[in-house]
CSV table of C-alpha atoms and ligand atoms in Angstrom, one decimal:
chain,number,residue,atom,x,y,z
A,1,MET,CA,-34.8,-8.5,24.2
A,2,THR,CA,-37.6,-6.3,25.5
A,3,GLU,CA,-38.8,-2.7,25.5
A,4,PRO,CA,-38.5,-1.8,21.8
A,5,LYS,CA,-37.5,1.8,21.1
A,6,LYS,CA,-39.1,4.5,18.9
A,7,VAL,CA,-36.4,4.4,16.2
A,8,ASN,CA,-37.0,1.3,14.2
A,9,MET,CA,-34.4,-0.7,12.5
A,10,GLU,CA,-36.0,-0.2,9.0
A,11,LYS,CA,-35.4,3.5,9.2
A,12,ILE,CA,-31.8,3.0,10.2
A,13,VAL,CA,-31.2,0.4,7.4
A,14,SER,CA,-33.0,2.6,4.9
A,15,LEU,CA,-30.9,5.7,5.8
A,16,CYS,CA,-27.7,3.7,5.7
A,17,GLN,CA,-28.4,2.3,2.3
A,18,ARG,CA,-29.8,5.5,0.9
A,19,ARG,CA,-27.0,7.7,2.0
A,20,GLY,CA,-24.1,5.3,1.5
A,21,PHE,CA,-23.3,4.2,5.0
A,22,ILE,CA,-23.8,0.4,4.6
A,23,PHE,CA,-24.7,-1.9,1.8
A,24,PRO,CA,-25.4,-5.6,1.7
A,25,SER,CA,-22.2,-7.4,0.7
A,26,SER,CA,-21.9,-8.5,-3.0
A,27,GLU,CA,-25.3,-6.9,-3.6
A,28,ILE,CA,-25.2,-7.3,-7.4
A,29,TYR,CA,-25.2,-11.0,-6.8
A,30,GLY,CA,-28.1,-10.9,-4.4
A,31,GLY,CA,-26.0,-10.3,-1.3
A,32,LEU,CA,-24.2,-12.6,1.0
A,33,SER,CA,-26.0,-13.5,4.2
A,34,SER,CA,-25.0,-11.4,7.2
A,35,CYS,CA,-22.0,-9.7,5.6
A,36,TRP,CA,-22.0,-6.0,5.0
A,37,ASP,CA,-20.0,-3.4,3.1
A,38,TYR,CA,-19.4,0.0,4.5
A,39,GLY,CA,-19.9,2.7,1.9
A,40,PRO,CA,-18.3,6.1,1.7
A,41,LEU,CA,-19.9,7.5,4.8
A,42,GLY,CA,-19.9,4.2,6.7
A,43,VAL,CA,-16.2,3.8,6.3
A,44,GLU,CA,-15.7,7.2,7.9
A,45,LEU,CA,-18.0,6.5,10.7
A,46,LYS,CA,-16.3,3.2,11.4
A,47,ARG,CA,-12.8,4.7,11.3
A,48,ASN,CA,-14.0,7.5,13.7
A,49,VAL,CA,-15.3,4.9,16.2
A,50,LYS,CA,-12.0,3.0,16.0
A,51,ASP,CA,-10.0,6.2,16.3
A,52,ALA,CA,-12.0,7.4,19.3
A,53,TRP,CA,-11.5,4.1,21.0
A,54,TRP,CA,-7.8,4.0,20.2
A,55,GLN,CA,-7.3,7.5,21.4
A,56,ALA,CA,-9.1,6.8,24.7
A,57,VAL,CA,-7.4,3.4,25.4
A,58,VAL,CA,-3.9,3.7,23.8
A,59,GLN,CA,-3.0,7.3,22.9
A,60,GLU,CA,-4.1,8.9,26.1
A,61,ARG,CA,-2.8,6.3,28.5
A,62,ASP,CA,0.6,5.3,29.8
A,63,ASP,CA,-0.4,1.7,30.6
A,64,ILE,CA,-1.8,0.3,27.4
A,65,ILE,CA,0.0,-0.3,24.1
A,66,GLY,CA,-1.3,-1.4,20.8
A,67,LEU,CA,-0.9,-4.6,18.7
A,68,ASP,CA,-2.0,-5.9,15.3
A,69,ALA,CA,-1.8,-9.7,15.3
A,70,SER,CA,-2.6,-11.8,12.3
A,71,ILE,CA,-6.0,-13.2,11.7
A,72,LEU,CA,-4.7,-16.7,11.0
A,73,MET,CA,-3.0,-18.2,14.0
A,74,HIS,CA,-1.3,-21.5,14.9
A,75,PRO,CA,-4.1,-24.1,15.2
A,76,GLN,CA,-2.8,-25.0,18.7
A,77,THR,CA,-4.0,-21.5,19.8
A,78,TRP,CA,-7.6,-22.7,19.5
A,79,ALA,CA,-7.0,-25.9,21.4
A,80,ALA,CA,-5.4,-23.9,24.2
A,81,SER,CA,-8.1,-21.3,24.3
A,82,GLY,CA,-10.9,-23.9,24.4
A,83,HIS,CA,-12.4,-22.7,21.2
A,84,LEU,CA,-12.0,-26.1,19.4
A,85,GLU,CA,-13.9,-27.8,22.1
A,86,GLY,CA,-16.2,-25.2,23.5
A,87,PHE,CA,-16.9,-22.4,21.0
A,88,THR,CA,-20.2,-24.0,20.1
A,89,ASP,CA,-23.8,-23.2,20.0
A,90,PRO,CA,-26.6,-25.9,20.3
A,91,LEU,CA,-28.2,-26.1,16.9
A,92,VAL,CA,-31.5,-27.7,15.8
A,93,GLU,CA,-32.8,-28.3,12.4
A,94,CYS,CA,-36.4,-28.2,11.2
A,95,LYS,CA,-37.4,-31.6,9.8
A,96,ASN,CA,-39.8,-30.0,7.5
A,97,CYS,CA,-38.1,-26.9,5.9
A,98,HIS,CA,-34.5,-27.7,7.0
A,99,LEU,CA,-33.8,-24.3,8.4
A,100,ARG,CA,-31.4,-24.3,11.3
A,101,TRP,CA,-31.8,-22.5,14.6
A,102,ARG,CA,-29.9,-21.7,17.7
A,103,VAL,CA,-31.7,-23.3,20.6
A,104,ASP,CA,-31.3,-20.2,22.8
A,105,ASP,CA,-33.2,-18.2,20.2
A,106,LEU,CA,-36.3,-20.4,20.2
A,107,ALA,CA,-39.4,-19.5,22.2
A,108,ASP,CA,-40.7,-23.1,22.0
A,109,ASN,CA,-39.9,-26.5,20.3
A,110,ASN,CA,-41.3,-25.6,16.9
A,111,CYS,CA,-39.6,-24.1,13.9
A,112,PRO,CA,-40.2,-20.3,14.0
A,113,SER,CA,-40.5,-20.3,10.2
A,114,CYS,CA,-43.0,-23.1,9.4
A,115,GLY,CA,-43.9,-24.5,12.8
A,116,GLY,CA,-42.4,-27.8,11.9
A,117,GLU,CA,-40.9,-30.4,14.2
A,118,LEU,CA,-37.2,-29.8,15.2
A,119,THR,CA,-34.3,-32.3,15.5
A,120,GLU,CA,-32.5,-32.9,18.8
A,121,PRO,CA,-29.9,-30.2,19.5
A,122,ARG,CA,-26.3,-30.9,18.4
A,123,LEU,CA,-23.3,-28.7,19.1
A,124,PHE,CA,-22.1,-26.6,16.2
A,125,ASN,CA,-18.6,-25.0,16.2
A,126,LEU,CA,-18.8,-21.4,15.2
A,127,MET,CA,-15.2,-21.1,13.9
A,128,PHE,CA,-14.6,-20.8,10.1
A,129,LYS,CA,-12.2,-23.4,8.9
A,130,THR,CA,-9.8,-23.1,6.0
A,131,PHE,CA,-6.6,-24.7,4.7
A,132,MET,CA,-3.1,-23.3,4.7
A,133,GLY,CA,-1.0,-24.1,1.7
A,134,PRO,CA,-2.0,-25.9,-1.5
A,135,VAL,CA,-3.0,-29.2,0.0
A,136,GLU,CA,-6.5,-29.4,1.5
A,137,GLU,CA,-6.1,-31.9,4.2
A,138,GLU,CA,-6.8,-32.1,7.9
A,139,ALA,CA,-3.2,-31.4,8.9
A,140,ASN,CA,-3.3,-28.0,7.1
A,141,VAL,CA,-6.5,-26.7,8.8
A,142,VAL,CA,-6.4,-23.2,10.1
A,143,TYR,CA,-9.2,-21.1,11.5
A,144,LEU,CA,-10.2,-17.5,10.9
A,145,ARG,CA,-10.0,-16.1,14.4
A,146,PRO,CA,-13.3,-15.8,16.2
A,147,GLU,CA,-11.9,-13.1,18.5
A,148,THR,CA,-8.9,-10.9,18.5
A,149,ALA,CA,-8.0,-11.7,22.1
A,150,GLN,CA,-5.8,-14.7,21.5
A,151,GLY,CA,-3.3,-12.7,19.5
A,152,MET,CA,-2.7,-10.5,22.5
A,153,PHE,CA,-2.3,-13.5,24.9
A,154,VAL,CA,0.3,-15.2,22.8
A,155,ASN,CA,2.2,-12.0,22.4
A,156,PHE,CA,2.3,-11.3,26.2
A,157,GLN,CA,6.0,-12.1,26.5
A,158,ASN,CA,7.0,-10.3,23.3
A,159,VAL,CA,5.3,-7.1,24.6
A,160,LEU,CA,6.7,-7.5,28.0
A,161,ASN,CA,10.3,-8.0,26.7
A,162,THR,CA,10.2,-5.2,24.2
A,163,THR,CA,8.4,-2.5,26.1
A,164,ARG,CA,9.6,-3.1,29.6
A,165,LYS,CA,6.0,-2.5,30.8
A,166,ARG,CA,5.3,-3.5,34.4
A,167,LEU,CA,2.0,-4.6,35.8
A,168,PRO,CA,-0.7,-3.4,35.6
A,169,PHE,CA,-0.6,-2.8,31.9
A,170,GLY,CA,-2.7,-3.7,28.9
A,171,ILE,CA,-2.6,-4.6,25.2
A,172,ALA,CA,-5.2,-3.2,22.9
A,173,GLN,CA,-6.1,-4.4,19.4
A,174,ILE,CA,-8.7,-3.7,16.8
A,175,GLY,CA,-9.4,-6.2,14.0
A,176,LYS,CA,-11.6,-8.5,12.1
A,177,ALA,CA,-13.2,-11.6,13.7
A,178,PHE,CA,-15.3,-14.3,12.1
A,179,ARG,CA,-18.0,-16.4,13.5
A,180,ASN,CA,-20.2,-18.8,11.6
A,181,GLU,CA,-23.2,-17.6,13.6
A,182,ILE,CA,-26.3,-19.9,13.3
A,183,THR,CA,-28.8,-17.1,13.7
A,184,THR,CA,-27.8,-13.7,12.4
A,185,GLY,CA,-29.8,-10.6,11.8
A,186,ASN,CA,-30.7,-7.2,13.1
A,187,PHE,CA,-28.5,-5.6,10.4
A,188,ILE,CA,-24.9,-5.2,11.5
A,189,PHE,CA,-25.7,-6.2,15.1
A,190,ARG,CA,-24.8,-9.9,14.4
A,191,SER,CA,-22.9,-10.7,11.3
A,192,ARG,CA,-20.4,-13.4,10.4
A,193,GLU,CA,-17.6,-11.1,9.7
A,194,PHE,CA,-17.2,-8.2,12.1
A,195,GLU,CA,-14.6,-6.1,13.9
A,196,GLN,CA,-13.7,-6.1,17.5
A,197,MET,CA,-12.0,-3.6,19.8
A,198,GLU,CA,-10.4,-5.5,22.7
A,199,ILE,CA,-8.2,-4.7,25.6
A,200,GLU,CA,-6.4,-7.4,27.6
A,201,PHE,CA,-5.4,-5.7,30.9
A,202,PHE,CA,-2.9,-7.7,32.9
A,203,VAL,CA,-3.0,-7.2,36.7
A,204,LYS,CA,-1.6,-8.7,39.8
A,205,PRO,CA,-3.9,-11.4,41.3
A,206,GLY,CA,-5.7,-9.8,44.2
A,207,THR,CA,-6.1,-6.5,42.5
A,208,ASP,CA,-8.3,-7.9,39.7
A,209,GLU,CA,-11.7,-7.1,41.3
A,210,GLU,CA,-10.7,-3.5,41.7
A,211,TRP,CA,-9.5,-3.3,38.1
A,212,PHE,CA,-12.6,-5.0,36.9
A,213,LYS,CA,-14.8,-2.3,38.5
A,214,TYR,CA,-12.5,0.4,37.1
A,215,TRP,CA,-12.9,-0.9,33.5
A,216,LEU,CA,-16.7,-1.3,33.8
A,217,GLU,CA,-16.9,2.4,34.7
A,218,GLU,CA,-14.3,3.5,32.2
A,219,ARG,CA,-16.0,1.7,29.3
A,220,LEU,CA,-19.5,2.8,30.2
A,221,ASN,CA,-18.2,6.4,30.3
A,222,TRP,CA,-16.6,6.1,26.9
A,223,TYR,CA,-20.0,5.5,25.3
A,224,VAL,CA,-21.6,8.4,27.3
A,225,LYS,CA,-18.8,10.8,26.4
A,226,LEU,CA,-19.4,10.0,22.7
A,227,GLY,CA,-23.0,11.0,23.0
A,228,ILE,CA,-25.0,7.8,23.9
A,229,LYS,CA,-27.9,8.7,26.2
A,230,LYS,CA,-27.3,7.2,29.7
A,231,GLU,CA,-30.8,5.8,29.9
A,232,ASN,CA,-30.1,3.7,26.8
A,233,LEU,CA,-27.2,1.9,28.5
A,234,ARG,CA,-27.2,-0.6,31.3
A,235,LEU,CA,-24.8,-3.1,33.0
A,236,ARG,CA,-25.9,-6.7,33.2
A,237,GLU,CA,-24.1,-9.4,35.2
A,238,HIS,CA,-23.8,-12.8,33.5
A,239,THR,CA,-25.6,-15.5,35.5
A,240,LYS,CA,-23.6,-18.6,36.5
A,241,GLY,CA,-25.2,-20.5,33.7
A,242,GLU,CA,-24.2,-18.2,30.9
A,243,LEU,CA,-20.6,-17.4,32.2
A,244,ALA,CA,-18.0,-18.5,29.7
A,245,HIS,CA,-15.6,-21.3,30.7
A,246,TYR,CA,-12.7,-18.8,31.1
A,247,ALA,CA,-14.5,-16.1,33.1
A,248,ARG,CA,-14.6,-15.6,36.8
A,249,VAL,CA,-17.2,-12.8,36.4
A,250,CYS,CA,-18.5,-11.0,33.4
A,251,TYR,CA,-20.8,-8.0,32.8
A,252,ASP,CA,-22.3,-6.9,29.5
A,253,ILE,CA,-22.7,-3.3,28.7
A,254,ASP,CA,-26.2,-3.5,27.0
A,255,TYR,CA,-27.6,-0.9,24.7
A,256,LEU,CA,-31.3,-0.4,24.1
A,257,PHE,CA,-31.3,-1.2,20.4
A,258,PRO,CA,-34.5,-0.8,18.3
A,259,MET,CA,-35.2,-4.6,18.9
A,260,GLY,CA,-34.6,-4.2,22.7
A,261,TRP,CA,-31.7,-4.5,25.2
A,262,ALA,CA,-28.7,-6.3,23.8
A,263,GLU,CA,-25.0,-6.6,24.3
A,264,LEU,CA,-22.7,-3.9,23.1
A,265,GLU,CA,-19.6,-4.9,24.9
A,266,GLY,CA,-18.6,-7.6,27.4
A,267,ILE,CA,-16.2,-7.1,30.3
A,268,ALA,CA,-14.8,-10.2,31.8
A,269,ASN,CA,-12.4,-11.1,34.6
A,270,ARG,CA,-10.6,-14.0,32.9
A,271,GLY,CA,-8.3,-14.8,35.9
A,272,ASP,CA,-5.2,-16.6,34.8
A,273,PHE,CA,-7.0,-19.0,32.4
A,274,ASP,CA,-5.5,-17.8,29.2
A,275,LEU,CA,-1.8,-17.5,30.2
A,276,VAL,CA,-1.9,-20.8,32.0
A,277,GLN,CA,-3.4,-22.5,29.0
A,278,HIS,CA,-1.0,-21.0,26.5
A,279,ALA,CA,1.9,-21.8,28.7
A,280,LYS,CA,0.7,-25.4,28.9
A,281,HIS,CA,0.2,-25.9,25.2
A,282,SER,CA,3.3,-24.0,24.0
A,283,GLY,CA,5.7,-25.2,26.7
A,284,LYS,CA,6.8,-21.6,27.1
A,285,SER,CA,6.8,-19.8,30.4
A,286,LEU,CA,4.3,-17.0,30.6
A,287,ASP,CA,5.2,-16.0,34.1
A,288,TYR,CA,5.7,-12.4,35.3
A,289,TYR,CA,8.5,-11.5,37.6
A,290,ASP,CA,7.7,-8.8,40.1
A,291,ASP,CA,11.0,-7.0,40.8
A,292,GLU,CA,9.6,-5.4,44.0
A,293,THR,CA,8.4,-8.5,45.7
A,294,LYS,CA,10.8,-10.9,43.9
A,295,GLU,CA,7.8,-13.2,43.1
A,296,HIS,CA,7.0,-15.1,39.9
A,297,PHE,CA,3.3,-15.4,39.1
A,298,ILE,CA,0.8,-15.5,36.3
A,299,PRO,CA,-1.1,-12.3,35.9
A,300,TYR,CA,-4.9,-12.1,35.9
A,301,ILE,CA,-6.6,-10.5,32.9
A,302,ILE,CA,-9.4,-8.1,32.7
A,303,GLU,CA,-10.9,-8.0,29.2
A,304,PRO,CA,-13.2,-5.2,27.9
A,305,SER,CA,-14.3,-6.6,24.5
A,306,GLY,CA,-16.4,-4.4,22.3
A,307,GLY,CA,-17.6,-4.6,18.7
A,308,VAL,CA,-16.9,-1.8,16.1
A,309,ASP,CA,-20.0,-2.6,14.1
A,310,ARG,CA,-22.3,-2.9,17.1
A,311,SER,CA,-21.0,0.4,18.5
A,312,ALA,CA,-21.5,2.1,15.1
A,313,LEU,CA,-25.1,0.8,15.1
A,314,ALA,CA,-25.7,2.0,18.6
A,315,PHE,CA,-24.2,5.4,17.8
A,316,LEU,CA,-26.5,5.6,14.7
A,317,CYS,CA,-29.6,4.5,16.5
A,318,ASP,CA,-29.0,6.9,19.4
A,319,ALA,CA,-28.2,9.8,17.1
A,320,TYR,CA,-31.3,9.3,14.8
A,321,ASP,CA,-34.0,11.9,15.2
A,322,GLU,CA,-36.9,13.3,13.3
A,323,GLU,CA,-38.3,16.8,13.7
A,324,PRO,CA,-41.3,18.5,12.1
A,325,ASP,CA,-40.0,20.9,9.6
A,326,LYS,CA,-42.7,23.0,7.9
A,327,GLU,CA,-44.6,20.4,5.7
A,328,GLU,CA,-41.8,17.9,5.8
A,329,ILE,CA,-39.8,16.0,8.4
A,330,ARG,CA,-36.2,16.9,9.2
A,331,VAL,CA,-34.3,13.7,9.6
A,332,LEU,CA,-31.0,14.3,11.5
A,333,LEU,CA,-28.2,12.4,13.1
A,334,HIS,CA,-27.0,14.1,16.3
A,335,LEU,CA,-23.7,12.3,16.0
A,336,HIS,CA,-20.8,13.5,18.2
A,337,PRO,CA,-18.5,15.6,16.1
A,338,ASN,CA,-15.7,13.1,16.6
A,339,LEU,CA,-17.9,10.4,15.0
A,340,ALA,CA,-19.6,12.4,12.3
A,341,PRO,CA,-18.4,11.1,8.9
A,342,VAL,CA,-18.3,14.6,7.5
A,343,LYS,CA,-17.3,17.4,9.8
A,344,VAL,CA,-18.1,20.4,7.6
A,345,ALA,CA,-20.0,21.1,4.4
A,346,VAL,CA,-19.1,24.1,2.3
A,347,LEU,CA,-22.1,25.4,0.4
A,348,PRO,CA,-22.0,28.4,-2.0
A,349,LEU,CA,-25.4,30.0,-2.1
A,350,SER,CA,-25.5,29.7,-5.8
A,351,ARG,CA,-23.4,28.4,-8.7
A,352,ARG,CA,-22.3,31.8,-9.7
A,353,GLU,CA,-18.6,31.7,-10.4
A,354,LYS,CA,-17.7,34.5,-8.0
A,355,LEU,CA,-19.2,32.5,-5.2
A,356,THR,CA,-18.0,29.0,-6.2
A,357,GLU,CA,-14.4,30.3,-6.5
A,358,VAL,CA,-14.4,31.5,-2.9
A,359,ALA,CA,-16.2,28.4,-1.7
A,360,LYS,CA,-13.8,26.0,-3.5
A,361,GLN,CA,-10.9,27.9,-1.9
A,362,ILE,CA,-12.4,27.5,1.5
A,363,HIS,CA,-13.1,23.8,0.8
A,364,ALA,CA,-9.5,23.2,-0.2
A,365,ASP,CA,-8.3,24.9,2.9
A,366,LEU,CA,-10.6,23.2,5.4
A,367,ARG,CA,-10.2,19.7,4.0
A,368,GLN,CA,-6.6,19.7,5.1
A,369,CYS,CA,-7.9,19.4,8.6
A,370,TRP,CA,-11.1,17.4,8.3
A,371,MET,CA,-13.4,15.4,6.0
A,372,VAL,CA,-15.2,18.3,4.3
A,373,GLN,CA,-17.9,18.1,1.5
A,374,TYR,CA,-18.5,20.6,-1.1
A,375,ASP,CA,-22.1,20.8,-2.3
A,376,ASP,CA,-23.6,23.3,-4.8
A,377,ALA,CA,-26.6,21.2,-6.1
A,378,GLN,CA,-30.2,22.3,-5.4
A,379,SER,CA,-31.5,24.9,-2.9
A,380,ILE,CA,-29.6,25.8,0.2
A,381,GLY,CA,-32.5,24.3,2.4
A,382,ARG,CA,-32.2,21.0,0.7
A,383,ARG,CA,-28.5,21.0,1.1
A,384,TYR,CA,-28.8,21.7,4.8
A,385,ARG,CA,-31.2,18.8,5.1
A,386,ARG,CA,-28.9,16.5,3.2
A,387,GLN,CA,-26.1,17.3,5.7
A,388,ASP,CA,-28.4,17.0,8.7
A,389,GLU,CA,-29.3,13.5,7.6
A,390,ILE,CA,-25.7,12.3,7.6
A,391,GLY,CA,-24.9,14.1,10.9
A,392,THR,CA,-22.6,16.9,9.6
A,393,PRO,CA,-22.1,19.2,12.6
A,394,PHE,CA,-21.5,22.4,10.6
A,395,CYS,CA,-22.2,23.9,7.3
A,396,VAL,CA,-20.3,26.9,5.9
A,397,THR,CA,-22.3,29.1,3.5
A,398,ILE,CA,-20.9,31.6,1.2
A,399,ASP,CA,-23.3,34.3,-0.1
A,400,PHE,CA,-23.0,37.5,-2.0
A,401,GLN,CA,-22.4,39.4,1.2
A,402,SER,CA,-19.3,37.3,1.7
A,403,LEU,CA,-17.7,38.8,-1.4
A,404,GLU,CA,-18.0,42.2,0.2
A,405,ASP,CA,-17.4,41.6,3.9
A,406,GLU,CA,-15.2,38.5,3.6
A,407,GLN,CA,-17.4,36.7,6.1
A,408,ALA,CA,-19.1,33.3,5.9
A,409,THR,CA,-22.0,31.8,7.7
A,410,ILE,CA,-21.6,28.8,10.0
A,411,ARG,CA,-24.8,26.9,10.5
A,412,GLU,CA,-25.0,24.4,13.3
A,413,ARG,CA,-26.8,21.1,12.8
A,414,ASP,CA,-28.7,20.6,16.0
A,415,THR,CA,-30.0,24.1,16.7
A,416,MET,CA,-29.9,25.4,13.1
A,417,ASN,CA,-28.4,28.5,14.6
A,418,GLN,CA,-26.2,30.6,12.4
A,419,ILE,CA,-23.2,32.8,13.0
A,420,ARG,CA,-21.2,35.1,10.7
A,421,VAL,CA,-17.4,34.6,10.9
A,422,PRO,CA,-14.5,36.2,9.0
A,423,ILE,CA,-13.4,33.7,6.4
A,424,SER,CA,-9.8,34.1,7.7
A,425,GLU,CA,-11.1,32.8,11.1
A,426,LEU,CA,-13.1,29.9,9.8
A,427,LYS,CA,-10.6,27.2,10.7
A,428,THR,CA,-10.0,28.4,14.2
A,429,VAL,CA,-13.7,28.8,14.9
A,430,LEU,CA,-14.6,25.4,13.4
A,431,ALA,CA,-11.8,23.7,15.3
A,432,ALA,CA,-13.0,25.1,18.6
A,433,LYS,CA,-16.6,24.2,17.8
A,434,LEU,CA,-15.7,20.7,16.7
A,435,SER,CA,-13.8,20.1,19.8
A,436,GLY,CA,-16.9,21.0,21.8
A,437,GLU,CA,-15.6,24.3,23.1
A,438,ARG,CA,-18.2,26.9,23.7
A,439,PHE,CA,-17.3,29.9,21.7
A,440,ASP,CA,-17.7,33.4,23.1
A,441,THR,CA,-19.5,34.6,20.1
A,442,GLU,CA,-22.4,32.3,21.2
A,443,SER,CA,-24.6,35.4,21.7
A,444,LEU,CA,-24.3,36.2,18.1
A,445,TRP,CA,-26.1,33.1,17.0
A,446,THR,CA,-29.3,33.9,15.2
A,447,ALA,CA,-32.2,31.7,14.3
A,448,GLU,CA,-32.1,30.2,10.8
A,449,GLY,CA,-33.9,32.5,8.4
B,501,ATP,P1,-23.5,-12.5,21.7
B,501,ATP,O1,-23.9,-13.0,23.1
B,501,ATP,O2,-24.3,-11.3,21.2
B,501,ATP,O3,-23.3,-13.5,20.7
B,501,ATP,P2,-20.9,-12.7,22.6
B,501,ATP,O4,-21.1,-12.6,24.1
B,501,ATP,O5,-20.6,-14.0,21.9
B,501,ATP,O6,-22.0,-11.9,21.9
B,501,ATP,P3,-18.2,-11.7,22.8
B,501,ATP,O7,-17.6,-13.0,22.5
B,501,ATP,O8,-18.2,-11.2,24.2
B,501,ATP,O9,-19.7,-11.7,22.2
B,501,ATP,O10,-17.6,-10.6,21.8
B,501,ATP,C1,-17.3,-9.3,22.2
B,501,ATP,C2,-18.0,-8.3,21.3
B,501,ATP,O11,-17.8,-8.6,20.0
B,501,ATP,C3,-19.5,-8.3,21.5
B,501,ATP,O12,-19.9,-7.5,22.6
B,501,ATP,C4,-20.0,-7.6,20.2
B,501,ATP,O13,-19.8,-6.2,20.3
B,501,ATP,C5,-18.9,-8.1,19.2
B,501,ATP,N1,-19.5,-9.3,18.5
B,501,ATP,C6,-19.5,-10.6,18.9
B,501,ATP,N2,-20.1,-11.3,18.0
B,501,ATP,C7,-20.5,-10.5,17.0
B,501,ATP,C8,-21.2,-10.7,15.8
B,501,ATP,N3,-21.6,-11.9,15.3
B,501,ATP,N4,-21.5,-9.6,15.0
B,501,ATP,C9,-21.1,-8.4,15.4
B,501,ATP,N5,-20.4,-8.2,16.5
B,501,ATP,C10,-20.2,-9.2,17.3
């Protein structure tokens, strides 16, 4: 991890905590290491990230369908997938302070905390174990899934039989995954409970390289379309040494996080590894019959595997900005409107009943379409800043003039430009603006007074 960025993690963590995006888990008990709770704004951001992904990969495509498999799976799944044997990290322990470290994270052979001597590395399985049923014995061991992928492999035939999909097609899933990571940190970048967004795309062997390239580009573009700056993204090919046991080739989409470049999403060509393994362990055929060529074969799989939490963090870091603003600093999040937790804030200029009555009516009307906040506390300037800081793209202000001309002001977050719009047209104008359309009243924008 190199080349640190200007936005530092402390600022992101502080904003997230201050404004109710993300809190440490079980904070009143001192927190639980590397588990996080998404607050009122965080839950919206996370839902929006997931919705944007689902829209792009399921809703808008003919060749991918969704799935929601259970977190607990038959233990044989993990023998077949190789997780029981191979989902390990080499771990060392400090002989002095007894802290444990992942060998890959160490710069030298000393404990990063106290400089003490370290033990020889031993392999540590990252899967969380638990027991199914009332008897805690080895025969009842089940695992919290460390990835969502396996649920899609084991349902390959179910999906094939019920949807009549033909190759190439994919299954997409969003869900929780758990890893007992040795070294966590960097806020929600690496936690022990997180959410993944994964696609398993089944293709005919021989077409896999083409599809692999296609998905690299497709996934990279998804981040760019949602506002991540191109210069903060890069593709990195896995070296032979770091390639997972199942992968023929793998690229990471890296993002330039405040701590440096790090993986945002992995895209792997898994070949036929998974279906072959599950067929072997389950005794069920996971063949595909090609009606055109009359052949039976096991499809290859291209897997774009991203993290909801890491994406949310990248979107926050990329959107974070500070601008000089008279004597103060204007903190704002340039979040894409689709990702912004709150789309519109309705702000009556004062708490005079005549104004609040109209503003509340507008609020009630707009909230049927979007997440809309109503705020009448403190000066209008402060309220604008509060919305800027959480990335609200538009504020609607009702002033005394509104009572006479039945118009309201729409104020835009990034430019702070303002436009007067008939109240009856608010929904239409906001819908167009939120969907990114340029509005032909653009010339009417005036600088914020
Ligand atoms: P890393 O090398 O950072 O440990 P990985 O290569 O093990 O990640 P994958 O198994 O490819 O990760 O998982 C796919 C995606 O799931 C990652 O790109 C990331 O977005 C997310 N992810 C994996 N582990 C974690 C974690 N501990 N916390 C948050 N997100 C995670």
